[in-house]
mmCIF file of N, CA, C and O in Angstrom:
data_model
loop_
_atom_site.group_PDB
_atom_site.id
_atom_site.type_symbol
_atom_site.label_atom_id
_atom_site.label_comp_id
_atom_site.label_asym_id
_atom_site.label_seq_id
_atom_site.Cartn_x
_atom_site.Cartn_y
_atom_site.Cartn_z
ATOM 1 N N MET A 240 1.538 -1.516 0.353
ATOM 2 C CA MET A 240 -0.171 0.046 -0.223
ATOM 3 C C MET A 240 1.333 1.237 -0.009
ATOM 4 O O MET A 240 1.803 1.123 0.959
ATOM 5 N N PHE A 241 0.508 1.941 -0.651
ATOM 6 C CA PHE A 241 1.367 3.273 -0.922
ATOM 7 C C PHE A 241 0.715 4.258 0.346
ATOM 8 O O PHE A 241 -0.159 4.504 0.756
ATOM 9 N N SER A 242 2.086 5.015 0.941
ATOM 10 C CA SER A 242 1.533 6.126 1.865
ATOM 11 C C SER A 242 0.631 7.354 1.173
ATOM 12 O O SER A 242 1.204 7.619 0.166
ATOM 13 N N SER A 243 0.017 7.976 2.112
ATOM 14 C CA SER A 243 -1.327 8.965 0.827
ATOM 15 C C SER A 243 0.142 10.351 1.198
ATOM 16 O O SER A 243 -0.053 10.852 0.152
ATOM 17 N N ASN A 244 1.485 10.199 1.659
ATOM 18 C CA ASN A 244 2.192 11.487 0.704
ATOM 19 C C ASN A 244 2.932 10.963 -0.485
ATOM 20 O O ASN A 244 3.433 11.701 -1.135
ATOM 21 N N LEU A 245 2.695 9.758 -0.825
ATOM 22 C CA LEU A 245 3.069 9.201 -1.898
ATOM 23 C C LEU A 245 2.351 9.344 -3.430
ATOM 24 O O LEU A 245 1.128 8.492 -3.191
ATOM 25 N N PRO A 246 2.770 9.944 -4.848
ATOM 26 C CA PRO A 246 1.813 9.815 -5.681
ATOM 27 C C PRO A 246 1.385 8.076 -6.324
ATOM 28 O O PRO A 246 2.532 7.742 -6.013
ATOM 29 N N GLU A 247 0.537 8.385 -6.703
ATOM 30 C CA GLU A 247 0.019 7.643 -7.794
ATOM 31 C C GLU A 247 1.261 6.880 -8.435
ATOM 32 O O GLU A 247 1.790 7.792 -9.368
ATOM 33 N N PRO A 248 1.595 5.682 -8.682
ATOM 34 C CA PRO A 248 2.658 5.295 -9.633
ATOM 35 C C PRO A 248 2.824 5.262 -11.134
ATOM 36 O O PRO A 248 3.624 5.693 -11.744
ATOM 37 N N ASN A 249 1.169 5.697 -11.650
ATOM 38 C CA ASN A 249 0.662 5.737 -12.541
ATOM 39 C C ASN A 249 0.797 7.025 -12.899
ATOM 40 O O ASN A 249 1.323 7.964 -13.929
ATOM 41 N N LEU A 250 0.564 7.997 -11.970
ATOM 42 C CA LEU A 250 0.449 9.273 -11.845
ATOM 43 C C LEU A 250 2.115 9.899 -12.403
ATOM 44 O O LEU A 250 2.522 10.493 -13.459
ATOM 45 N N LEU A 251 2.885 9.482 -11.769
ATOM 46 C CA LEU A 251 4.458 9.641 -11.672
ATOM 47 C C LEU A 251 4.610 9.085 -13.381
ATOM 48 O O LEU A 251 5.401 10.054 -14.076
ATOM 49 N N LYS A 252 4.869 8.184 -13.782
ATOM 50 C CA LYS A 252 4.809 8.002 -15.254
ATOM 51 C C LYS A 252 3.989 8.432 -15.985
ATOM 52 O O LYS A 252 4.522 8.956 -17.377
ATOM 53 N N THR A 253 3.057 8.789 -16.283
ATOM 54 C CA THR A 253 2.387 9.569 -17.144
ATOM 55 C C THR A 253 2.698 11.180 -17.001
ATOM 56 O O THR A 253 2.689 11.577 -18.124
ATOM 57 N N VAL A 254 2.870 11.333 -15.685
ATOM 58 C CA VAL A 254 3.660 12.813 -15.922
ATOM 59 C C VAL A 254 5.217 13.050 -15.735
ATOM 60 O O VAL A 254 5.890 14.069 -16.805
ATOM 61 N N LEU A 255 5.608 12.461 -14.519
ATOM 62 C CA LEU A 255 6.938 12.841 -14.786
ATOM 63 C C LEU A 255 8.117 12.153 -15.604
ATOM 64 O O LEU A 255 8.884 12.538 -16.030
ATOM 65 N N GLN A 256 7.945 11.397 -16.248
ATOM 66 C CA GLN A 256 8.615 10.626 -17.152
ATOM 67 C C GLN A 256 8.793 11.678 -18.499
ATOM 68 O O GLN A 256 9.578 11.495 -18.524
ATOM 69 N N PRO A 257 7.124 12.029 -19.299
ATOM 70 C CA PRO A 257 7.674 12.572 -20.423
ATOM 71 C C PRO A 257 7.947 14.298 -19.866
ATOM 72 O O PRO A 257 8.928 14.473 -20.693
ATOM 73 N N LEU A 258 7.972 14.627 -18.654
ATOM 74 C CA LEU A 258 8.453 15.774 -17.906
ATOM 75 C C LEU A 258 10.506 15.859 -17.792
ATOM 76 O O LEU A 258 10.816 16.257 -18.675
ATOM 77 N N LEU A 259 10.712 14.479 -17.540
ATOM 78 C CA LEU A 259 11.811 14.429 -17.575
ATOM 79 C C LEU A 259 12.367 13.986 -18.675
ATOM 80 O O LEU A 259 13.767 14.722 -19.325
ATOM 81 N N GLU A 260 11.759 13.608 -19.520
ATOM 82 C CA GLU A 260 12.389 13.594 -21.302
ATOM 83 C C GLU A 260 12.138 14.475 -21.514
ATOM 84 O O GLU A 260 13.473 15.156 -22.706
ATOM 85 N N ASP A 261 11.427 16.022 -21.615
ATOM 86 C CA ASP A 261 11.737 17.157 -22.638
ATOM 87 C C ASP A 261 12.653 17.608 -21.716
ATOM 88 O O ASP A 261 13.233 18.697 -22.500
ATOM 89 N N PHE A 262 13.303 17.816 -20.402
ATOM 90 C CA PHE A 262 13.704 18.129 -20.028
ATOM 91 C C PHE A 262 15.182 17.923 -19.968
ATOM 92 O O PHE A 262 16.093 18.650 -20.940
ATOM 93 N N GLN A 263 15.665 17.063 -20.789
ATOM 94 C CA GLN A 263 16.607 15.918 -21.704
ATOM 95 C C GLN A 263 17.111 16.889 -23.082
ATOM 96 O O GLN A 263 18.291 17.027 -23.694
ATOM 97 N N TYR A 264 15.814 16.983 -23.687
ATOM 98 C CA TYR A 264 15.747 17.071 -25.094
ATOM 99 C C TYR A 264 16.275 18.766 -24.752
ATOM 100 O O TYR A 264 17.180 18.618 -25.695
ATOM 101 N N TRP A 265 15.342 19.642 -24.445
ATOM 102 C CA TRP A 265 15.843 21.061 -23.886
ATOM 103 C C TRP A 265 17.260 21.135 -23.429
ATOM 104 O O TRP A 265 18.154 22.003 -24.418
ATOM 105 N N PHE A 266 17.892 20.249 -22.984
ATOM 106 C CA PHE A 266 19.226 20.457 -22.300
ATOM 107 C C PHE A 266 20.224 20.179 -23.508
ATOM 108 O O PHE A 266 21.419 20.742 -23.540
ATOM 109 N N GLU A 267 20.027 18.476 -23.970
ATOM 110 C CA GLU A 267 20.988 18.335 -25.373
ATOM 111 C C GLU A 267 21.001 19.594 -26.190
ATOM 112 O O GLU A 267 22.102 19.460 -26.557
ATOM 113 N N ARG A 268 19.786 19.706 -26.516
ATOM 114 C CA ARG A 268 20.099 20.914 -27.687
ATOM 115 C C ARG A 268 20.691 22.140 -27.195
ATOM 116 O O ARG A 268 21.480 22.964 -28.216
ATOM 117 N N SER A 269 20.464 22.696 -25.938
ATOM 118 C CA SER A 269 21.311 23.813 -25.240
ATOM 119 C C SER A 269 22.569 23.640 -25.527
ATOM 120 O O SER A 269 23.885 24.466 -25.686
ATOM 121 N N GLN A 270 23.566 22.198 -25.269
ATOM 122 C CA GLN A 270 24.333 21.839 -25.163
ATOM 123 C C GLN A 270 24.982 21.643 -26.301
ATOM 124 O O GLN A 270 26.081 22.555 -26.256
ATOM 125 N N VAL A 271 24.266 21.330 -27.436
ATOM 126 C CA VAL A 271 25.004 21.369 -29.082
ATOM 127 C C VAL A 271 25.195 23.077 -29.027
ATOM 128 O O VAL A 271 25.794 23.049 -29.776
ATOM 129 N N LEU A 272 24.061 24.122 -28.572
ATOM 130 C CA LEU A 272 24.575 25.241 -29.187
ATOM 131 C C LEU A 272 25.503 25.814 -28.425
ATOM 132 O O LEU A 272 26.586 26.351 -28.978
ATOM 133 N N LEU A 273 25.540 25.184 -27.258
ATOM 134 C CA LEU A 273 26.913 26.174 -26.347
ATOM 135 C C LEU A 273 28.126 25.495 -27.008
ATOM 136 O O LEU A 273 29.098 26.291 -26.226
ATOM 137 N N GLU A 274 27.892 24.335 -27.369
ATOM 138 C CA GLU A 274 29.133 23.689 -27.412
ATOM 139 C C GLU A 274 30.046 23.939 -29.310
ATOM 140 O O GLU A 274 30.920 23.859 -28.969
ATOM 141 N N THR A 275 28.551 24.351 -30.002
ATOM 142 C CA THR A 275 29.327 24.523 -31.428
ATOM 143 C C THR A 275 29.420 26.041 -31.549
ATOM 144 O O THR A 275 29.498 26.150 -33.107
ATOM 145 N N GLU A 276 28.474 26.700 -30.879
ATOM 146 C CA GLU A 276 28.870 28.391 -31.285
ATOM 147 C C GLU A 276 29.214 29.760 -30.817
ATOM 148 O O GLU A 276 28.946 29.108 -29.250
ATOM 149 N N GLU A 277 29.610 30.308 -30.548
ATOM 150 C CA GLU A 277 30.347 31.420 -30.129
ATOM 151 C C GLU A 277 28.673 32.499 -29.676
ATOM 152 O O GLU A 277 28.643 32.868 -30.898
ATOM 153 N N ILE A 278 28.433 32.562 -28.654
ATOM 154 C CA ILE A 278 27.599 33.628 -28.390
ATOM 155 C C ILE A 278 28.000 34.634 -27.578
ATOM 156 O O ILE A 278 28.808 34.726 -26.401
ATOM 157 N N ARG A 279 27.985 35.844 -28.461
ATOM 158 C CA ARG A 279 28.715 36.821 -28.175
ATOM 159 C C ARG A 279 28.659 37.866 -27.059
ATOM 160 O O ARG A 279 29.224 38.347 -26.405
ATOM 161 N N PHE A 280 27.045 37.425 -27.097
ATOM 162 C CA PHE A 280 26.552 38.470 -25.538
ATOM 163 C C PHE A 280 26.721 38.071 -24.764
ATOM 164 O O PHE A 280 26.468 38.817 -23.366
ATOM 165 N N LEU A 281 27.052 36.603 -24.412
ATOM 166 C CA LEU A 281 27.359 36.176 -23.291
ATOM 167 C C LEU A 281 28.542 36.252 -22.538
ATOM 168 O O LEU A 281 28.769 36.169 -21.488
ATOM 169 N N GLY A 282 29.521 36.533 -23.960
ATOM 170 C CA GLY A 282 31.127 36.061 -23.314
ATOM 171 C C GLY A 282 31.365 34.641 -23.129
ATOM 172 O O GLY A 282 30.540 33.719 -22.967
ATOM 173 N N VAL A 283 32.767 34.503 -23.285
ATOM 174 C CA VAL A 283 32.957 32.793 -23.272
ATOM 175 C C VAL A 283 33.070 32.573 -21.542
ATOM 176 O O VAL A 283 32.375 31.453 -21.505
ATOM 177 N N GLU A 284 33.269 33.257 -20.562
ATOM 178 C CA GLU A 284 33.035 33.067 -19.131
ATOM 179 C C GLU A 284 31.583 32.259 -19.076
ATOM 180 O O GLU A 284 31.529 31.636 -18.517
ATOM 181 N N LYS A 285 30.548 33.193 -19.141
ATOM 182 C CA LYS A 285 28.792 32.470 -19.415
ATOM 183 C C LYS A 285 28.421 31.848 -20.257
ATOM 184 O O LYS A 285 28.028 31.200 -19.071
ATOM 185 N N GLN A 286 29.557 31.568 -21.193
ATOM 186 C CA GLN A 286 28.718 30.272 -22.192
ATOM 187 C C GLN A 286 29.559 29.171 -20.961
ATOM 188 O O GLN A 286 28.693 28.632 -21.364
ATOM 189 N N ALA A 287 30.382 29.230 -20.482
ATOM 190 C CA ALA A 287 31.164 28.514 -20.338
ATOM 191 C C ALA A 287 30.620 27.745 -18.806
ATOM 192 O O ALA A 287 30.134 26.847 -18.851
ATOM 193 N N ASP A 288 30.112 28.818 -18.278
ATOM 194 C CA ASP A 288 29.148 28.335 -16.863
ATOM 195 C C ASP A 288 27.858 27.858 -17.071
ATOM 196 O O ASP A 288 27.661 26.897 -16.401
ATOM 197 N N LEU A 289 27.558 28.353 -18.133
ATOM 198 C CA LEU A 289 25.899 27.991 -18.846
ATOM 199 C C LEU A 289 26.070 26.343 -19.661
ATOM 200 O O LEU A 289 25.174 25.835 -18.704
ATOM 201 N N LEU A 290 27.275 26.497 -19.816
ATOM 202 C CA LEU A 290 27.366 24.576 -20.658
ATOM 203 C C LEU A 290 27.899 23.958 -19.467
ATOM 204 O O LEU A 290 26.980 22.837 -18.906
ATOM 205 N N ALA A 291 28.320 23.989 -18.587
ATOM 206 C CA ALA A 291 28.570 23.586 -16.955
ATOM 207 C C ALA A 291 27.252 23.524 -16.395
ATOM 208 O O ALA A 291 26.781 22.136 -15.944
ATOM 209 N N ARG A 292 26.492 24.493 -16.389
ATOM 210 C CA ARG A 292 24.808 24.139 -15.609
ATOM 211 C C ARG A 292 24.096 22.810 -16.251
ATOM 212 O O ARG A 292 23.473 22.543 -15.859
ATOM 213 N N VAL A 293 24.275 23.363 -17.386
ATOM 214 C CA VAL A 293 23.659 22.657 -18.432
ATOM 215 C C VAL A 293 23.580 20.874 -18.271
ATOM 216 O O VAL A 293 22.933 19.945 -18.262
ATOM 217 N N LYS A 294 25.296 20.698 -18.538
ATOM 218 C CA LYS A 294 25.687 19.296 -18.416
ATOM 219 C C LYS A 294 25.389 18.785 -17.141
ATOM 220 O O LYS A 294 25.151 17.634 -16.963
ATOM 221 N N GLN A 295 25.764 19.658 -15.733
ATOM 222 C CA GLN A 295 25.173 19.142 -14.336
ATOM 223 C C GLN A 295 23.748 18.960 -14.573
ATOM 224 O O GLN A 295 23.245 17.441 -13.880
ATOM 225 N N ALA A 296 22.521 19.708 -14.938
ATOM 226 C CA ALA A 296 21.283 19.257 -14.944
ATOM 227 C C ALA A 296 21.168 18.264 -15.469
ATOM 228 O O ALA A 296 20.315 17.426 -15.198
ATOM 229 N N GLN A 297 21.915 17.730 -16.894
ATOM 230 C CA GLN A 297 21.247 16.594 -17.647
ATOM 231 C C GLN A 297 21.633 15.524 -16.522
ATOM 232 O O GLN A 297 21.327 14.489 -16.773
ATOM 233 N N GLN A 298 23.049 15.509 -15.860
ATOM 234 C CA GLN A 298 23.167 14.170 -15.050
ATOM 235 C C GLN A 298 22.274 14.232 -13.768
ATOM 236 O O GLN A 298 22.014 13.056 -13.954
ATOM 237 N N GLU A 299 21.820 15.053 -13.493
ATOM 238 C CA GLU A 299 20.581 15.335 -12.123
ATOM 239 C C GLU A 299 19.403 14.437 -12.890
ATOM 240 O O GLU A 299 18.828 13.770 -12.066
ATOM 241 N N VAL A 300 18.933 14.740 -14.183
ATOM 242 C CA VAL A 300 17.639 14.361 -14.672
ATOM 243 C C VAL A 300 17.735 12.732 -15.020
ATOM 244 O O VAL A 300 16.987 12.302 -14.780
ATOM 245 N N ARG A 301 18.987 12.554 -15.617
ATOM 246 C CA ARG A 301 19.339 11.224 -16.544
ATOM 247 C C ARG A 301 19.371 10.597 -14.345
ATOM 248 O O ARG A 301 18.984 8.975 -14.580
ATOM 249 N N THR A 302 19.949 10.889 -13.553
ATOM 250 C CA THR A 302 20.112 9.888 -12.177
ATOM 251 C C THR A 302 18.598 9.590 -11.951
ATOM 252 O O THR A 302 17.621 8.447 -11.554
ATOM 253 N N THR A 303 17.704 11.084 -11.904
ATOM 254 C CA THR A 303 15.913 10.909 -11.739
ATOM 255 C C THR A 303 15.437 10.032 -12.562
ATOM 256 O O THR A 303 14.270 9.042 -12.027
ATOM 257 N N GLN A 304 15.690 9.607 -13.690
ATOM 258 C CA GLN A 304 15.037 9.028 -14.932
ATOM 259 C C GLN A 304 15.463 7.433 -14.266
ATOM 260 O O GLN A 304 14.420 6.614 -14.479
ATOM 261 N N MET A 305 16.884 7.271 -13.853
ATOM 262 C CA MET A 305 17.025 5.872 -13.423
ATOM 263 C C MET A 305 16.371 5.432 -12.043
ATOM 264 O O MET A 305 15.997 4.230 -12.434
ATOM 265 N N LEU A 306 16.546 5.918 -11.265
ATOM 266 C CA LEU A 306 15.574 6.158 -9.890
ATOM 267 C C LEU A 306 13.813 5.467 -10.405
ATOM 268 O O LEU A 306 13.356 4.524 -9.803
ATOM 269 N N LEU A 307 13.443 6.252 -11.071
ATOM 270 C CA LEU A 307 11.628 6.051 -11.490
ATOM 271 C C LEU A 307 12.231 5.114 -12.508
ATOM 272 O O LEU A 307 11.267 3.898 -11.798
ATOM 273 N N GLN A 308 13.019 4.537 -13.452
ATOM 274 C CA GLN A 308 12.571 3.177 -13.633
ATOM 275 C C GLN A 308 12.785 1.832 -13.069
ATOM 276 O O GLN A 308 12.175 1.059 -13.104
ATOM 277 N N VAL A 309 14.283 2.427 -12.045
ATOM 278 C CA VAL A 309 14.704 1.079 -11.093
ATOM 279 C C VAL A 309 13.727 0.517 -10.175
ATOM 280 O O VAL A 309 13.502 -0.460 -9.773
ATOM 281 N N THR A 310 13.035 1.575 -9.452
ATOM 282 C CA THR A 310 11.698 1.213 -8.664
ATOM 283 C C THR A 310 10.488 1.481 -9.258
ATOM 284 O O THR A 310 9.389 1.544 -8.222
ATOM 285 N N GLY A 311 10.100 1.176 -10.818
ATOM 286 C CA GLY A 311 8.930 0.577 -11.185
ATOM 287 C C GLY A 311 8.320 1.987 -10.647
ATOM 288 O O GLY A 311 6.880 1.767 -10.430
ATOM 289 N N GLY A 312 8.197 3.240 -10.747
ATOM 290 C CA GLY A 312 7.591 4.356 -10.857
ATOM 291 C C GLY A 312 7.611 4.541 -9.324
ATOM 292 O O GLY A 312 6.326 4.979 -8.682
ATOM 293 N N GLN A 313 8.522 4.098 -8.193
ATOM 294 C CA GLN A 313 7.604 4.448 -6.866
ATOM 295 C C GLN A 313 8.462 5.751 -6.148
ATOM 296 O O GLN A 313 8.407 6.061 -5.617
ATOM 297 N N VAL A 314 9.085 6.340 -7.248
ATOM 298 C CA VAL A 314 9.724 7.786 -6.132
ATOM 299 C C VAL A 314 9.178 8.636 -7.237
ATOM 300 O O VAL A 314 9.149 9.116 -8.547
ATOM 301 N N GLY A 315 9.024 9.618 -6.627
ATOM 302 C CA GLY A 315 8.209 11.345 -7.060
ATOM 303 C C GLY A 315 9.646 12.119 -6.497
ATOM 304 O O GLY A 315 10.767 11.756 -6.163
ATOM 305 N N VAL A 316 9.610 13.046 -7.306
ATOM 306 C CA VAL A 316 10.605 14.357 -7.537
ATOM 307 C C VAL A 316 9.950 15.655 -6.966
ATOM 308 O O VAL A 316 8.604 15.917 -7.052
ATOM 309 N N GLU A 317 10.411 15.903 -5.933
ATOM 310 C CA GLU A 317 9.948 17.627 -5.190
ATOM 311 C C GLU A 317 9.996 18.080 -6.215
ATOM 312 O O GLU A 317 11.224 18.853 -7.090
ATOM 313 N N THR A 318 9.082 19.199 -6.276
ATOM 314 C CA THR A 318 9.261 20.421 -6.844
ATOM 315 C C THR A 318 10.255 21.381 -7.155
ATOM 316 O O THR A 318 10.671 21.924 -7.779
ATOM 317 N N THR A 319 10.766 21.442 -5.126
ATOM 318 C CA THR A 319 12.504 22.091 -5.749
ATOM 319 C C THR A 319 13.391 21.269 -6.138
ATOM 320 O O THR A 319 14.362 22.015 -6.406
ATOM 321 N N VAL A 320 13.190 20.195 -6.393
ATOM 322 C CA VAL A 320 14.137 19.565 -7.525
ATOM 323 C C VAL A 320 13.966 20.197 -8.802
ATOM 324 O O VAL A 320 14.831 20.526 -9.927
ATOM 325 N N LEU A 321 12.465 19.822 -9.123
ATOM 326 C CA LEU A 321 12.382 20.481 -10.779
ATOM 327 C C LEU A 321 12.569 21.968 -11.046
ATOM 328 O O LEU A 321 12.665 21.985 -12.014
ATOM 329 N N MET A 322 12.010 23.037 -10.098
ATOM 330 C CA MET A 322 11.865 24.069 -10.504
ATOM 331 C C MET A 322 13.158 24.725 -11.204
ATOM 332 O O MET A 322 13.556 25.427 -11.987
ATOM 333 N N PRO A 323 14.544 24.693 -10.405
ATOM 334 C CA PRO A 323 15.743 24.531 -11.089
ATOM 335 C C PRO A 323 15.995 24.122 -12.069
ATOM 336 O O PRO A 323 16.498 25.423 -13.288
ATOM 337 N N TRP A 324 15.190 23.112 -12.548
ATOM 338 C CA TRP A 324 15.747 22.459 -14.121
ATOM 339 C C TRP A 324 14.445 23.428 -15.033
ATOM 340 O O TRP A 324 15.472 23.652 -16.223
ATOM 341 N N HIS A 325 13.715 23.637 -14.389
ATOM 342 C CA HIS A 325 12.570 24.403 -15.461
ATOM 343 C C HIS A 325 13.171 25.977 -15.150
ATOM 344 O O HIS A 325 13.631 26.808 -17.049
ATOM 345 N N GLN A 326 14.031 26.474 -14.854
ATOM 346 C CA GLN A 326 14.388 28.003 -14.817
ATOM 347 C C GLN A 326 15.919 27.566 -15.596
ATOM 348 O O GLN A 326 15.677 28.548 -16.408
ATOM 349 N N LEU A 327 16.720 26.861 -15.632
ATOM 350 C CA LEU A 327 17.479 26.372 -16.329
ATOM 351 C C LEU A 327 17.391 26.212 -18.005
ATOM 352 O O LEU A 327 17.806 27.087 -18.564
ATOM 353 N N VAL A 328 15.833 25.931 -18.377
ATOM 354 C CA VAL A 328 15.521 25.151 -19.884
ATOM 355 C C VAL A 328 15.355 26.600 -20.192
ATOM 356 O O VAL A 328 15.580 26.990 -21.123
ATOM 357 N N THR A 329 14.181 27.731 -19.128
ATOM 358 C CA THR A 329 14.055 28.491 -19.503
ATOM 359 C C THR A 329 15.008 29.763 -20.105
ATOM 360 O O THR A 329 15.317 30.712 -20.974
ATOM 361 N N GLU A 330 16.014 29.666 -18.940
ATOM 362 C CA GLU A 330 17.007 30.581 -19.539
ATOM 363 C C GLU A 330 17.578 30.001 -20.524
ATOM 364 O O GLU A 330 18.739 30.745 -21.725
ATOM 365 N N CYS A 331 18.117 28.909 -21.119
ATOM 366 C CA CYS A 331 18.709 28.218 -22.473
ATOM 367 C C CYS A 331 17.688 28.933 -23.786
ATOM 368 O O CYS A 331 18.055 29.318 -24.561
ATOM 369 N N TRP A 332 16.270 29.009 -23.334
ATOM 370 C CA TRP A 332 15.297 29.087 -24.508
ATOM 371 C C TRP A 332 15.597 30.834 -24.456
ATOM 372 O O TRP A 332 15.822 31.286 -26.215
ATOM 373 N N GLN A 333 15.746 31.484 -23.538
ATOM 374 C CA GLN A 333 16.209 32.803 -23.955
ATOM 375 C C GLN A 333 17.236 33.274 -24.263
ATOM 376 O O GLN A 333 17.456 33.516 -25.061
ATOM 377 N N THR A 334 18.039 32.526 -24.542
ATOM 378 C CA THR A 334 19.682 32.748 -24.865
ATOM 379 C C THR A 334 19.712 32.017 -26.410
ATOM 380 O O THR A 334 20.408 32.603 -27.320
ATOM 381 N N THR A 335 18.901 30.848 -26.286
ATOM 382 C CA THR A 335 18.759 30.766 -28.283
ATOM 383 C C THR A 335 17.853 31.711 -28.715
ATOM 384 O O THR A 335 18.409 31.657 -29.828
ATOM 385 N N ILE A 336 17.085 31.969 -28.258
ATOM 386 C CA ILE A 336 16.030 32.874 -28.893
ATOM 387 C C ILE A 336 16.663 34.494 -29.373
ATOM 388 O O ILE A 336 16.901 34.884 -30.449
ATOM 389 N N ARG A 337 17.835 34.551 -28.185
ATOM 390 C CA ARG A 337 18.271 36.369 -28.644
ATOM 391 C C ARG A 337 19.460 35.636 -29.476
ATOM 392 O O ARG A 337 19.930 36.437 -30.509
ATOM 393 N N PHE A 338 20.566 34.414 -29.521
ATOM 394 C CA PHE A 338 21.133 34.042 -30.318
ATOM 395 C C PHE A 338 20.667 34.579 -31.986
ATOM 396 O O PHE A 338 21.387 34.946 -32.822
ATOM 397 N N ARG A 339 19.686 33.677 -31.825
ATOM 398 C CA ARG A 339 19.133 33.394 -33.288
ATOM 399 C C ARG A 339 18.162 34.832 -33.972
ATOM 400 O O ARG A 339 19.182 35.155 -34.917
ATOM 401 N N LEU A 340 17.950 35.550 -33.160
ATOM 402 C CA LEU A 340 17.092 37.365 -33.366
ATOM 403 C C LEU A 340 18.558 37.932 -33.834
ATOM 404 O O LEU A 340 18.607 38.399 -34.579
ATOM 405 N N GLU A 341 19.817 37.830 -33.230
ATOM 406 C CA GLU A 341 21.108 38.515 -33.629
ATOM 407 C C GLU A 341 21.744 37.765 -34.689
ATOM 408 O O GLU A 341 22.240 38.525 -35.660
ATOM 409 N N ARG A 342 21.506 36.798 -35.094
ATOM 410 C CA ARG A 342 22.400 36.034 -36.072
ATOM 411 C C ARG A 342 21.416 36.594 -37.164
ATOM 412 O O ARG A 342 22.291 36.946 -38.371
ATOM 413 N N SER A 343 20.336 36.248 -37.043
ATOM 414 C CA SER A 343 19.513 37.067 -37.683
ATOM 415 C C SER A 343 19.554 38.295 -38.685
ATOM 416 O O SER A 343 19.397 38.684 -39.796
ATOM 417 N N ALA A 344 19.750 39.416 -37.983
ATOM 418 C CA ALA A 344 19.849 40.810 -37.980
ATOM 419 C C ALA A 344 21.807 40.942 -38.454
ATOM 420 O O ALA A 344 21.602 41.814 -38.760
ATOM 421 N N GLY A 345 22.562 39.714 -37.646
ATOM 422 C CA GLY A 345 23.576 40.449 -38.665
ATOM 423 C C GLY A 345 24.389 40.717 -37.301
ATOM 424 O O GLY A 345 25.551 41.617 -37.804
ATOM 425 N N TYR A 346 23.812 40.814 -36.300
ATOM 426 C CA TYR A 346 24.710 41.655 -34.951
ATOM 427 C C TYR A 346 25.887 40.833 -34.879
ATOM 428 O O TYR A 346 26.126 39.442 -34.776
ATOM 429 N N GLU A 347 27.220 42.016 -34.973
ATOM 430 C CA GLU A 347 28.312 41.298 -34.331
ATOM 431 C C GLU A 347 29.184 41.832 -33.939
ATOM 432 O O GLU A 347 29.738 41.416 -33.160
ATOM 433 N N GLY A 348 28.161 42.719 -32.944
ATOM 434 C CA GLY A 348 29.022 43.502 -31.522
ATOM 435 C C GLY A 348 28.634 42.989 -30.371
ATOM 436 O O GLY A 348 28.043 41.214 -30.206
ATOM 437 N N VAL A 349 29.469 42.881 -29.163
ATOM 438 C CA VAL A 349 29.525 43.028 -27.665
ATOM 439 C C VAL A 349 28.672 43.479 -27.201
ATOM 440 O O VAL A 349 28.562 44.794 -27.089
ATOM 441 N N ASP A 350 27.851 42.993 -25.896
ATOM 442 C CA ASP A 350 26.917 43.833 -25.222
ATOM 443 C C ASP A 350 27.978 44.635 -24.435
ATOM 444 O O ASP A 350 28.359 44.305 -23.796
#
């Protein structure tokens, strides 16, 4: 029997699994961008920092996915763990959008 504090395993599989897959997808895309492009408005240090944070988050998400799989969906994830990943994905989206806008506009300067 499940504790009343634990969500239903099917709910975890239905909601958490796709969410973790989405995080991995966006982190992978961001990693490729950060490793293959010079993002001038970030500068070298900030770009390296963002890449390091993306790689760390990827590892954390992979670990969570493995725990979910190994336990057959018996593991939940606190919102306090998910929120930093969500914030990082949002930061990556904003960086990508700005990079593409500036590249399409032919912007060559640095902020």
